[in-house]
Amino acid sequence: QVRMVESGGGSVQAGGSLRLSCGVSGYTVSDSCMAWFRQAPGKEREEVALIDTAGLTTYADSVKGRVTISRDNAKNTLYLQMNSLKPEDTAKYYCAADSMWVCQTTNRDLRARRFGHWGAGTQVTVSS
C-alpha cells in the first residue's frame, strides 16, 4: 500500500522560505515520476514541480527560479524548497507519484490526471 505524507507547511511572510517534505512508503521515489502540485481556494490544481527518474526537473513558470524539487533516495523522501515566497503562493501543496512513464506525458493536464498516488496535502500561507 502506497502512503505519502507531506509536512513542512506553515505560515510565513512574503520573502520567506519553506521546505516541504513528502515521506513515501510502498513506492520507490528514485524509480518513480514525482511531483508537487498546489491548489488554492477557487483555483485549479497546478503542477508546481516535477522530477523524473533521471533527476530531470521541470517547474511552473510561476515558481521558476524560486523553487527546487529534490529527492533523498535513502530516505525515500521528496522535497520542495521554496524561497522568496509570495502571497500568491498560498495554497495547499500535494505530492504525487506514479510510474516513470507519467513524466513522459507532455500535456500538463493529462499528466496530472495520470498520477495515481497522492498525499493529503500541507497548507502554505504567505502573508504580505
GROMACS .gro file of C-alpha atoms in nm:
model
  128
    1GLN     CA    1   0.000   0.000   0.000
    2VAL     CA    2   0.136   0.340  -0.101
    3ARG     CA    3   0.143   0.606   0.167
    4MET     CA    4   0.255   0.963   0.110
    5VAL     CA    5   0.269   1.216   0.391
    6GLU     CA    6   0.352   1.582   0.338
    7SER     CA    7   0.495   1.807   0.607
    8GLY     CA    8   0.670   2.141   0.639
    9GLY     CA    9   0.387   2.373   0.553
   10GLY     CA   10   0.305   2.676   0.762
   11SER     CA   11   0.258   3.050   0.768
   12VAL     CA   12   0.535   3.281   0.657
   13GLN     CA   13   0.574   3.640   0.550
   14ALA     CA   14   0.642   3.733   0.191
   15GLY     CA   15   1.006   3.680   0.108
   16GLY     CA   16   1.039   3.390   0.346
   17SER     CA   17   1.124   3.028   0.279
   18LEU     CA   18   0.978   2.688   0.349
   19ARG     CA   19   1.089   2.335   0.277
   20LEU     CA   20   0.815   2.083   0.219
   21SER     CA   21   0.879   1.713   0.264
   22CYS     CA   22   0.689   1.414   0.138
   23GLY     CA   23   0.768   1.085   0.307
   24VAL     CA   24   0.680   0.790   0.086
   25SER     CA   25   0.623   0.426   0.170
   26GLY     CA   26   0.517   0.149  -0.063
   27TYR     CA   27   0.677   0.325  -0.358
   28THR     CA   28   1.038   0.399  -0.450
   29VAL     CA   29   1.089   0.767  -0.525
   30SER     CA   30   1.402   0.708  -0.732
   31ASP     CA   31   1.212   0.477  -0.969
   32SER     CA   32   0.906   0.697  -0.999
   33CYS     CA   33   0.777   1.011  -1.158
   34MET     CA   34   0.732   1.250  -0.865
   35ALA     CA   35   0.571   1.591  -0.849
   36TRP     CA   36   0.442   1.869  -0.629
   37PHE     CA   37   0.106   2.024  -0.701
   38ARG     CA   38  -0.082   2.305  -0.532
   39GLN     CA   39  -0.438   2.421  -0.520
   40ALA     CA   40  -0.568   2.748  -0.383
   41PRO     CA   41  -0.934   2.801  -0.296
   42GLY     CA   42  -1.135   2.869  -0.608
   43LYS     CA   43  -0.844   2.788  -0.836
   44GLU     CA   44  -0.749   2.487  -1.042
   45ARG     CA   45  -0.483   2.244  -0.930
   46GLU     CA   46  -0.142   2.346  -1.062
   47GLU     CA   47   0.167   2.136  -1.115
   48VAL     CA   48   0.446   2.320  -0.938
   49ALA     CA   49   0.747   2.097  -1.000
   50LEU     CA   50   0.830   1.757  -1.143
   51ILE     CA   51   1.126   1.524  -1.117
   52ASP     CA   52   1.177   1.213  -1.327
   53THR     CA   53   1.382   0.902  -1.262
   54ALA     CA   54   1.688   1.058  -1.426
   55GLY     CA   55   1.666   1.356  -1.194
   56LEU     CA   56   1.547   1.591  -1.464
   57THR     CA   57   1.323   1.864  -1.327
   58THR     CA   58   1.058   2.095  -1.464
   59TYR     CA   59   0.891   2.391  -1.296
   60ALA     CA   60   0.585   2.602  -1.346
   61ASP     CA   61   0.668   2.945  -1.481
   62SER     CA   62   0.511   3.100  -1.171
   63VAL     CA   63   0.775   2.946  -0.943
   64LYS     CA   64   1.077   2.910  -1.169
   65GLY     CA   65   1.390   3.040  -1.002
   66ARG     CA   66   1.234   3.034  -0.657
   67VAL     CA   67   1.160   2.666  -0.608
   68THR     CA   68   1.369   2.349  -0.616
   69ILE     CA   69   1.238   1.994  -0.622
   70SER     CA   70   1.467   1.720  -0.500
   71ARG     CA   71   1.460   1.373  -0.352
   72ASP     CA   72   1.657   1.175  -0.100
   73ASN     CA   73   1.665   0.820  -0.225
   74ALA     CA   74   1.798   0.680   0.101
   75LYS     CA   75   1.510   0.836   0.293
   76ASN     CA   76   1.261   0.776   0.012
   77THR     CA   77   1.151   1.135   0.054
   78LEU     CA   78   1.061   1.411  -0.189
   79TYR     CA   79   1.131   1.776  -0.108
   80LEU     CA   80   1.025   2.116  -0.230
   81GLN     CA   81   1.244   2.407  -0.126
   82MET     CA   82   1.056   2.732  -0.170
   83ASN     CA   83   1.230   3.068  -0.143
   84SER     CA   84   1.119   3.428  -0.195
   85LEU     CA   85   0.764   3.325  -0.120
   86LYS     CA   86   0.481   3.547  -0.241
   87PRO     CA   87   0.120   3.578  -0.122
   88GLU     CA   88   0.011   3.416  -0.448
   89ASP     CA   89   0.199   3.101  -0.341
   90THR     CA   90  -0.065   3.048  -0.073
   91ALA     CA   91  -0.225   2.709  -0.137
   92LYS     CA   92  -0.243   2.353  -0.021
   93TYR     CA   93   0.054   2.162  -0.154
   94TYR     CA   94   0.036   1.797  -0.251
   95CYS     CA   95   0.298   1.545  -0.353
   96ALA     CA   96   0.217   1.290  -0.619
   97ALA     CA   97   0.381   0.977  -0.753
   98ASP     CA   98   0.336   0.723  -1.026
   99SER     CA   99   0.525   0.515  -1.277
  100MET     CA  100   0.816   0.669  -1.459
  101TRP     CA  101   0.621   0.689  -1.785
  102VAL     CA  102   0.387   0.952  -1.640
  103CYS     CA  103   0.672   1.202  -1.660
  104GLN     CA  104   0.681   1.143  -2.035
  105THR     CA  105   0.332   1.289  -2.073
  106THR     CA  106   0.385   1.633  -2.218
  107ASN     CA  107   0.035   1.771  -2.163
  108ARG     CA  108   0.025   1.902  -1.807
  109ASP     CA  109  -0.347   1.845  -1.752
  110LEU     CA  110  -0.328   1.488  -1.878
  111ARG     CA  111  -0.014   1.427  -1.674
  112ALA     CA  112  -0.189   1.544  -1.357
  113ARG     CA  113  -0.474   1.301  -1.417
  114ARG     CA  114  -0.229   1.015  -1.460
  115PHE     CA  115  -0.077   1.048  -1.116
  116GLY     CA  116  -0.238   0.773  -0.912
  117HIS     CA  117  -0.085   0.832  -0.570
  118TRP     CA  118  -0.134   1.149  -0.370
  119GLY     CA  119  -0.069   1.276  -0.024
  120ALA     CA  120  -0.329   1.458   0.185
  121GLY     CA  121  -0.150   1.789   0.143
  122THR     CA  122   0.010   2.054   0.360
  123GLN     CA  123  -0.105   2.414   0.382
  124VAL     CA  124   0.124   2.702   0.291
  125THR     CA  125   0.011   3.053   0.376
  126VAL     CA  126   0.215   3.357   0.275
  127SER     CA  127   0.121   3.696   0.416
  128SER     CA  128   0.218   4.028   0.267
   0.00000   0.00000   0.00000
